[in-house]
């Protein structure tokens, strides 16, 4: 009995010693944000189609203010920070809604710093980092892999809801999916396009407070409005081809020594493809009707320095809830946006808080890059 007791003491001491010895504290050193733009006009809004709305600008400013409070709390920036050259980067696709989203976020996060917003093409022209061209043979292969008629058939309930709310009618006989502009992006044709645009209009009007429907109806609407985006999560090869330029930008940001904060603003397609390409495990989004990448959602990659001297990273998805958008709620440390930790399939964490070695995350970003069906060099 005495021998068993002695062994038990040794076991407890050993466990306690190694728990203390291996406990690592983490100091935040850098944040990279890949953002979907905020609330925009519907794609049926004539000359104003796709433009960021006033509520979208307001909500993005609030999101920026929340990030400022969090980054200040974690010691990355002081109050009223005026970052030096190279410490922050704001980069957007060359559309009004993405540039404006970045501007509003920067106004909330760095209100007196007058951060320049970087974009590379004339307004309204596609930046190939966000919408890259690809090999037509690869697109043909990807297109052949999906049974679009089966996809439409599996959404009969949701389509019926949109038909009832909008007055549009869906006809599977004239519905198809095409490749858009030789980039890795799908476009709908026929009545499928009309029903998709109707769902988009309903969702945007709901967020803007112009219409009110039940939660069940809005979940159906959101599924149709994001039909193509959600289907991207089942297309790892296509996602990698689409996301490769963006993955390179993210890697470069994480490897830029002087950088403390990066904000890269694109679209739902950018987020969905990046998340699929790097192998994010299935996740559940509370507080929203949207399935994968809600309006204004952000992939947040935080880089830490451990007390052991090594570099680590944690990934999460941050987004405002539907109620926060509709009610125009302040986003504060007491009323934060939704935050969902993200885990990478097959990658070993170093603790229970889903923290990875930074080197492992960088390797995953590199391994995920595909150009014309082949792994990038």
Protein backbone atom coordinates (compact mmCIF):
# COMPACT_ATOMS: atom_id res chain seq x y z
CA UNK A 1 0.00 0.00 0.00
CA UNK A 2 2.84 2.35 0.95
CA UNK A 3 4.54 1.57 -2.38
CA UNK A 4 1.33 2.39 -4.34
CA UNK A 5 0.97 5.66 -2.40
CA UNK A 6 4.57 6.61 -3.16
CA UNK A 7 4.08 5.87 -6.85
CA UNK A 8 0.92 8.00 -6.84
CA UNK A 9 2.85 10.95 -5.36
CA UNK A 10 5.56 10.55 -8.00
CA UNK A 11 2.90 10.43 -10.76
CA UNK A 12 1.11 13.59 -9.51
CA UNK A 13 4.40 15.44 -9.13
CA UNK A 14 5.51 14.41 -12.62
CA UNK A 15 2.22 15.50 -14.25
CA UNK A 16 2.22 18.80 -12.33
CA UNK A 17 5.86 19.51 -13.16
CA UNK A 18 5.44 18.89 -16.88
CA UNK A 19 2.14 20.83 -16.98
CA UNK A 20 3.91 23.85 -15.48
CA UNK A 21 7.08 23.32 -17.48
CA UNK A 22 5.20 23.12 -20.79
CA UNK A 23 2.68 25.92 -20.08
CA UNK A 24 3.36 28.58 -22.71
CA UNK A 25 2.21 32.17 -22.55
CA UNK A 26 1.50 33.95 -25.83
CA UNK A 27 2.10 37.59 -26.76
CA UNK A 28 0.21 38.90 -29.81
CA UNK A 29 2.59 40.21 -32.48
CA UNK A 30 0.55 40.42 -35.67
CA UNK A 31 -2.97 40.09 -37.07
CA UNK A 32 -3.93 39.31 -40.67
CA UNK A 33 -7.59 39.80 -41.60
CA UNK A 34 -9.15 38.53 -44.84
CA UNK A 35 -12.56 40.19 -45.00
CA UNK A 36 -15.74 39.94 -47.00
CA UNK A 37 -17.16 43.40 -47.75
CA UNK A 38 -20.03 44.66 -45.60
CA UNK A 39 -23.70 45.19 -46.49
CA UNK A 40 -24.22 46.26 -50.12
CA UNK A 41 -27.12 47.08 -52.41
CA UNK A 42 -28.64 44.05 -54.08
CA UNK A 43 -27.41 42.96 -57.47
CA UNK A 44 -30.79 44.04 -58.87
CA UNK A 45 -30.45 47.68 -57.77
CA UNK A 46 -29.77 49.23 -61.20
CA UNK A 47 -26.91 51.74 -61.31
CA UNK A 48 -26.36 51.32 -57.56
CA UNK A 49 -26.07 47.54 -57.72
CA UNK A 50 -23.38 46.14 -55.48
CA UNK A 51 -22.45 49.43 -53.82
CA UNK A 52 -21.77 49.46 -50.08
CA UNK A 53 -24.80 50.85 -48.24
CA UNK A 54 -24.79 53.44 -45.47
CA UNK A 55 -25.67 50.72 -42.99
CA UNK A 56 -22.82 48.64 -44.37
CA UNK A 57 -20.40 51.52 -43.78
CA UNK A 58 -21.78 52.09 -40.30
CA UNK A 59 -21.49 48.41 -39.35
CA UNK A 60 -17.94 48.19 -40.71
CA UNK A 61 -16.90 51.24 -38.69
CA UNK A 62 -18.32 49.55 -35.60
CA UNK A 63 -16.39 46.40 -36.48
CA UNK A 64 -13.21 48.46 -36.78
CA UNK A 65 -13.87 50.04 -33.39
CA UNK A 66 -14.30 46.61 -31.85
CA UNK A 67 -11.01 45.41 -33.34
CA UNK A 68 -9.30 48.56 -32.05
CA UNK A 69 -10.51 47.80 -28.53
CA UNK A 70 -9.37 44.16 -28.77
CA UNK A 71 -5.97 44.98 -30.26
CA UNK A 72 -5.41 47.66 -27.61
CA UNK A 73 -6.47 45.24 -24.86
CA UNK A 74 -3.97 42.68 -26.20
CA UNK A 75 -1.16 45.22 -26.35
CA UNK A 76 -0.67 45.39 -30.12
CA UNK A 77 -1.49 49.12 -30.49
CA UNK A 78 -1.97 52.03 -28.08
CA UNK A 79 -5.09 54.17 -27.97
CA UNK A 80 -5.41 56.53 -30.98
CA UNK A 81 -2.60 54.66 -32.70
CA UNK A 82 -0.81 56.27 -35.62
CA UNK A 83 1.14 53.34 -37.06
CA UNK A 84 4.47 53.98 -38.69
CA UNK A 85 5.05 53.19 -42.37
CA UNK A 86 4.90 49.45 -42.95
CA UNK A 87 3.19 48.54 -39.66
CA UNK A 88 -0.27 48.27 -41.25
CA UNK A 89 -1.53 47.44 -44.72
CA UNK A 90 -5.05 47.86 -46.13
CA UNK A 91 -5.52 46.19 -49.51
CA UNK A 92 -8.83 45.80 -51.37
CA UNK A 93 -10.20 44.53 -54.65
CA UNK A 94 -10.86 47.42 -57.02
CA UNK A 95 -14.60 47.73 -56.39
CA UNK A 96 -16.46 50.43 -54.51
CA UNK A 97 -17.84 47.99 -51.91
CA UNK A 98 -14.45 46.48 -51.07
CA UNK A 99 -12.50 49.76 -51.05
CA UNK A 100 -15.23 51.46 -49.00
CA UNK A 101 -15.38 48.56 -46.54
CA UNK A 102 -11.63 48.89 -45.96
CA UNK A 103 -11.99 52.67 -45.51
CA UNK A 104 -14.79 52.34 -42.98
CA UNK A 105 -12.94 49.62 -41.04
CA UNK A 106 -9.79 51.75 -40.94
CA UNK A 107 -11.82 54.73 -39.71
CA UNK A 108 -13.03 52.65 -36.78
CA UNK A 109 -9.74 50.91 -36.00
CA UNK A 110 -7.34 53.83 -36.63
CA UNK A 111 -9.58 56.93 -36.48
CA UNK A 112 -6.84 59.58 -36.58
CA UNK A 113 -4.26 57.77 -38.70
CA UNK A 114 -5.69 58.38 -42.22
CA UNK A 115 -4.66 54.93 -43.45
CA UNK A 116 -4.30 54.72 -47.28
CA UNK A 117 -6.32 51.98 -48.99
CA UNK A 118 -4.27 50.09 -51.57
CA UNK A 119 -5.92 48.82 -54.76
CA UNK A 120 -4.24 47.86 -58.02
CA UNK A 121 -6.73 48.36 -60.86
CA UNK A 122 -9.05 51.09 -62.06
CA UNK A 123 -12.31 51.25 -60.12
CA UNK A 124 -14.62 48.43 -61.19
CA UNK A 125 -11.88 46.31 -62.81
CA UNK A 126 -10.99 42.89 -61.41
CA UNK A 127 -7.78 42.54 -59.44
CA UNK A 128 -6.44 39.11 -60.39
CA UNK A 129 -5.31 38.48 -56.82
CA UNK A 130 -9.02 38.30 -55.96
CA UNK A 131 -10.31 36.89 -59.27
CA UNK A 132 -7.43 35.01 -60.91
CA UNK A 133 -7.48 33.63 -64.47
CA UNK A 134 -6.90 29.93 -64.86
CA UNK A 135 -6.36 27.20 -67.42
CA UNK A 136 -9.60 26.49 -69.39
CA UNK A 137 -8.86 22.75 -69.26
CA UNK A 138 -8.90 22.86 -65.46
CA UNK A 139 -12.19 24.76 -65.47
CA UNK A 140 -13.71 22.19 -67.81
CA UNK A 141 -12.56 19.40 -65.49
CA UNK A 142 -14.01 21.14 -62.42
CA UNK A 143 -17.29 21.84 -64.18
CA UNK A 144 -17.68 18.19 -65.15
CA UNK A 145 -17.22 17.07 -61.54
CA UNK A 146 -20.47 18.60 -60.29
CA UNK A 147 -24.00 17.46 -61.03
CA UNK A 148 -25.66 20.88 -61.04
CA UNK A 149 -29.13 19.46 -61.76
CA UNK A 150 -28.84 17.29 -58.67
CA UNK A 151 -27.71 20.34 -56.69
CA UNK A 152 -30.78 22.31 -57.78
CA UNK A 153 -33.05 19.35 -57.07
CA UNK A 154 -31.71 19.10 -53.51
CA UNK A 155 -32.76 22.69 -52.82
CA UNK A 156 -36.41 22.44 -53.85
CA UNK A 157 -37.67 23.56 -50.42
CA UNK A 158 -35.44 26.63 -50.34
CA UNK A 159 -36.22 27.53 -53.96
CA UNK A 160 -39.96 27.30 -53.20
CA UNK A 161 -39.53 29.80 -50.36
CA UNK A 162 -37.77 32.30 -52.63
CA UNK A 163 -40.43 31.81 -55.29
CA UNK A 164 -43.17 32.57 -52.77
CA UNK A 165 -41.45 35.65 -51.31
CA UNK A 166 -40.26 37.14 -54.61
CA UNK A 167 -42.73 36.07 -57.27
CA UNK A 168 -39.92 34.67 -59.43
CA UNK A 169 -40.31 31.18 -60.87
CA UNK A 170 -37.61 28.52 -61.16
CA UNK A 171 -37.50 26.24 -64.19
CA UNK A 172 -34.88 23.46 -63.98
CA UNK A 173 -35.07 22.98 -67.76
CA UNK A 174 -33.55 26.41 -68.51
CA UNK A 175 -31.17 26.56 -65.54
CA UNK A 176 -27.46 26.03 -65.92
CA UNK A 177 -24.07 27.05 -64.55
CA UNK A 178 -21.34 28.65 -66.64
CA UNK A 179 -17.74 29.73 -66.19
CA UNK A 180 -17.57 33.50 -65.75
CA UNK A 181 -14.93 35.53 -67.63
CA UNK A 182 -12.33 32.74 -67.72
CA UNK A 183 -11.68 33.15 -63.98
CA UNK A 184 -12.26 30.50 -61.35
CA UNK A 185 -15.80 31.62 -60.68
CA UNK A 186 -19.20 30.19 -61.50
CA UNK A 187 -22.17 32.08 -62.92
CA UNK A 188 -25.82 31.05 -63.11
CA UNK A 189 -27.95 31.18 -66.26
CA UNK A 190 -31.67 31.09 -66.95
CA UNK A 191 -34.24 31.11 -64.18
CA UNK A 192 -31.57 29.87 -61.72
CA UNK A 193 -29.91 33.28 -62.10
CA UNK A 194 -33.22 35.09 -61.55
CA UNK A 195 -34.04 33.10 -58.42
CA UNK A 196 -30.51 33.63 -57.09
CA UNK A 197 -30.73 37.41 -57.66
CA UNK A 198 -34.16 37.47 -56.01
CA UNK A 199 -32.75 35.70 -52.94
CA UNK A 200 -29.84 38.15 -52.83
CA UNK A 201 -32.24 41.11 -52.92
CA UNK A 202 -34.38 39.67 -50.11
CA UNK A 203 -31.33 39.02 -47.91
CA UNK A 204 -29.83 42.49 -48.45
CA UNK A 205 -33.23 44.17 -47.85
CA UNK A 206 -33.69 42.14 -44.67
CA UNK A 207 -30.32 43.24 -43.30
CA UNK A 208 -31.12 46.84 -44.25
CA UNK A 209 -34.37 46.72 -42.29
CA UNK A 210 -36.64 47.05 -45.34
CA UNK A 211 -38.41 43.67 -45.02
CA UNK A 212 -39.06 41.19 -42.21
CA UNK A 213 -39.48 37.43 -42.52
CA UNK A 214 -39.22 34.43 -40.20
CA UNK A 215 -35.87 32.88 -39.28
CA UNK A 216 -36.83 29.73 -41.19
CA UNK A 217 -37.64 31.73 -44.34
CA UNK A 218 -34.37 33.67 -44.09
CA UNK A 219 -32.34 30.48 -43.74
CA UNK A 220 -33.90 29.25 -46.99
CA UNK A 221 -33.26 32.59 -48.70
CA UNK A 222 -29.63 32.70 -47.54
CA UNK A 223 -28.98 29.19 -48.84
CA UNK A 224 -30.15 30.17 -52.34
CA UNK A 225 -28.36 33.53 -52.32
CA UNK A 226 -25.10 31.72 -51.51
CA UNK A 227 -25.73 28.63 -53.62
CA UNK A 228 -22.54 28.86 -55.66
CA UNK A 229 -20.39 30.00 -52.74
CA UNK A 230 -21.54 27.13 -50.55
CA UNK A 231 -20.86 24.67 -53.36
CA UNK A 232 -17.23 25.86 -53.38
CA UNK A 233 -16.69 24.09 -50.05
CA UNK A 234 -17.08 20.77 -51.85
CA UNK A 235 -14.51 21.68 -54.54
CA UNK A 236 -11.03 21.56 -52.96
CA UNK A 237 -9.15 21.57 -56.28
CA UNK A 238 -11.08 24.55 -57.62
CA UNK A 239 -10.80 26.35 -54.28
CA UNK A 240 -7.02 25.95 -54.30
CA UNK A 241 -6.75 27.25 -57.86
CA UNK A 242 -8.93 30.25 -57.03
CA UNK A 243 -7.27 30.98 -53.68
CA UNK A 244 -3.62 30.55 -54.68
CA UNK A 245 -2.81 34.26 -55.26
CA UNK A 246 -4.56 35.18 -52.01
CA UNK A 247 -2.73 32.45 -50.09
CA UNK A 248 0.55 33.90 -51.36
CA UNK A 249 -0.46 37.37 -50.12
CA UNK A 250 -1.40 35.99 -46.69
CA UNK A 251 1.95 34.17 -46.45
CA UNK A 252 3.83 37.31 -47.46
CA UNK A 253 2.00 39.34 -44.80
CA UNK A 254 2.83 36.81 -42.08
CA UNK A 255 6.47 36.89 -43.18
CA UNK A 256 6.75 40.71 -43.30
CA UNK A 257 8.79 41.56 -40.22
CA UNK A 258 7.57 45.12 -39.63
CA UNK A 259 3.89 44.35 -40.21
CA UNK A 260 1.52 44.40 -37.23
CA UNK A 261 -1.87 44.48 -38.94
CA UNK A 262 -3.11 43.56 -42.42
CA UNK A 263 -6.64 44.02 -43.78
CA UNK A 264 -7.36 42.35 -47.13
CA UNK A 265 -10.88 43.04 -48.38
CA UNK A 266 -12.55 40.93 -51.03
CA UNK A 267 -15.68 38.85 -51.45
CA UNK A 268 -17.51 35.80 -50.14
CA UNK A 269 -15.85 33.76 -52.89
CA UNK A 270 -12.39 34.72 -51.61
CA UNK A 271 -13.17 33.64 -48.07
CA UNK A 272 -14.90 30.41 -49.05
CA UNK A 273 -12.07 29.35 -51.32
CA UNK A 274 -9.32 30.23 -48.84
CA UNK A 275 -11.06 28.29 -46.05
CA UNK A 276 -11.55 25.27 -48.30
CA UNK A 277 -8.04 25.41 -49.75
CA UNK A 278 -6.33 25.33 -46.36
CA UNK A 279 -8.54 22.49 -45.11
CA UNK A 280 -10.62 24.15 -42.41
CA UNK A 281 -12.73 21.59 -40.54
CA UNK A 282 -16.53 21.83 -40.51
CA UNK A 283 -17.76 24.66 -38.30
CA UNK A 284 -21.10 25.94 -37.03
CA UNK A 285 -22.05 29.63 -37.20
CA UNK A 286 -24.39 30.84 -34.43
CA UNK A 287 -26.49 33.98 -34.86
CA UNK A 288 -26.63 34.08 -38.65
CA UNK A 289 -28.82 32.72 -41.45
CA UNK A 290 -25.86 32.35 -43.78
CA UNK A 291 -24.09 29.03 -44.00
CA UNK A 292 -20.37 29.57 -44.51
CA UNK A 293 -19.15 33.15 -44.90
CA UNK A 294 -21.75 35.66 -43.65
CA UNK A 295 -21.83 39.26 -44.81
CA UNK A 296 -18.88 41.22 -43.37
CA UNK A 297 -17.23 38.03 -42.06
CA UNK A 298 -13.50 37.93 -41.50
CA UNK A 299 -10.88 35.21 -41.41
CA UNK A 300 -8.59 36.37 -38.61
CA UNK A 301 -5.09 34.92 -38.31
CA UNK A 302 -3.24 35.96 -35.18
CA UNK A 303 0.50 35.46 -34.84
CA UNK A 304 1.91 35.08 -31.34
CA UNK A 305 5.35 34.90 -29.77
CA UNK A 306 5.41 32.19 -27.13
CA UNK A 307 7.27 32.51 -23.86
CA UNK A 308 9.40 29.68 -25.23
CA UNK A 309 10.59 32.01 -28.01
CA UNK A 310 8.71 30.19 -30.79
CA UNK A 311 6.04 31.62 -33.13
CA UNK A 312 2.44 30.39 -33.08
CA UNK A 313 -0.83 31.11 -34.86
CA UNK A 314 -4.56 30.90 -34.18
CA UNK A 315 -7.37 31.15 -36.75
CA UNK A 316 -10.97 32.26 -36.27
CA UNK A 317 -13.98 33.55 -38.19
CA UNK A 318 -15.43 36.82 -36.89
CA UNK A 319 -18.74 38.25 -38.13
CA UNK A 320 -21.68 40.36 -36.95
CA UNK A 321 -24.84 38.43 -36.11
CA UNK A 322 -28.00 39.04 -38.13
CA UNK A 323 -29.56 40.74 -35.09
CA UNK A 324 -26.55 43.04 -34.65
CA UNK A 325 -26.87 44.17 -38.27
CA UNK A 326 -30.66 44.60 -38.29
CA UNK A 327 -30.73 46.35 -34.90
CA UNK A 328 -27.61 48.43 -35.64
CA UNK A 329 -26.04 47.32 -32.38
CA UNK A 330 -22.78 48.70 -31.10
CA UNK A 331 -19.96 46.14 -31.30
CA UNK A 332 -17.97 46.36 -28.10
CA UNK A 333 -15.99 44.16 -25.74
CA UNK A 334 -19.27 43.73 -23.82
CA UNK A 335 -21.31 43.07 -26.99
CA UNK A 336 -18.78 41.51 -29.36
CA UNK A 337 -19.42 40.14 -32.84
CA UNK A 338 -19.66 36.38 -33.25
CA UNK A 339 -16.34 34.51 -33.14
CA UNK A 340 -15.84 30.89 -34.18
CA UNK A 341 -12.43 29.17 -33.70
CA UNK A 342 -11.22 27.40 -36.84
CA UNK A 343 -9.28 24.15 -36.91
CA UNK A 344 -7.17 22.88 -39.80
CA UNK A 345 -7.79 19.32 -40.87
CA UNK A 346 -4.85 17.03 -40.13
CA UNK A 347 -2.73 19.70 -38.42
CA UNK A 348 -1.59 19.17 -34.84
CA UNK A 349 -2.38 21.88 -32.30
CA UNK A 350 0.00 22.66 -29.45
CA UNK A 351 -2.73 23.18 -26.85
CA UNK A 352 -6.47 22.99 -26.28
CA UNK A 353 -7.06 26.53 -27.62
CA UNK A 354 -6.44 25.54 -31.26
CA UNK A 355 -3.03 27.19 -31.39
CA UNK A 356 -0.68 25.92 -34.10
CA UNK A 357 2.99 26.33 -34.77
CA UNK A 358 3.28 29.23 -37.21
CA UNK A 359 5.64 27.19 -39.36
CA UNK A 360 2.93 24.52 -39.76
CA UNK A 361 0.35 27.13 -40.82
CA UNK A 362 2.77 28.68 -43.31
CA UNK A 363 3.49 25.23 -44.73
CA UNK A 364 -0.24 24.59 -45.09
CA UNK A 365 -0.65 27.90 -46.96
CA UNK A 366 2.17 26.86 -49.29
CA UNK A 367 0.93 23.31 -49.83
CA UNK A 368 -2.57 24.56 -50.69
CA UNK A 369 -1.48 26.62 -53.68
CA UNK A 370 -2.54 25.20 -57.06
CA UNK A 371 -1.87 26.83 -60.44
CA UNK A 372 -3.59 25.32 -63.51
CA UNK A 373 -4.18 22.04 -61.70
CA UNK A 374 -0.60 21.72 -60.42
CA UNK A 375 0.91 22.58 -57.04
CA UNK A 376 2.56 26.00 -57.15
CA UNK A 377 6.33 26.08 -57.09
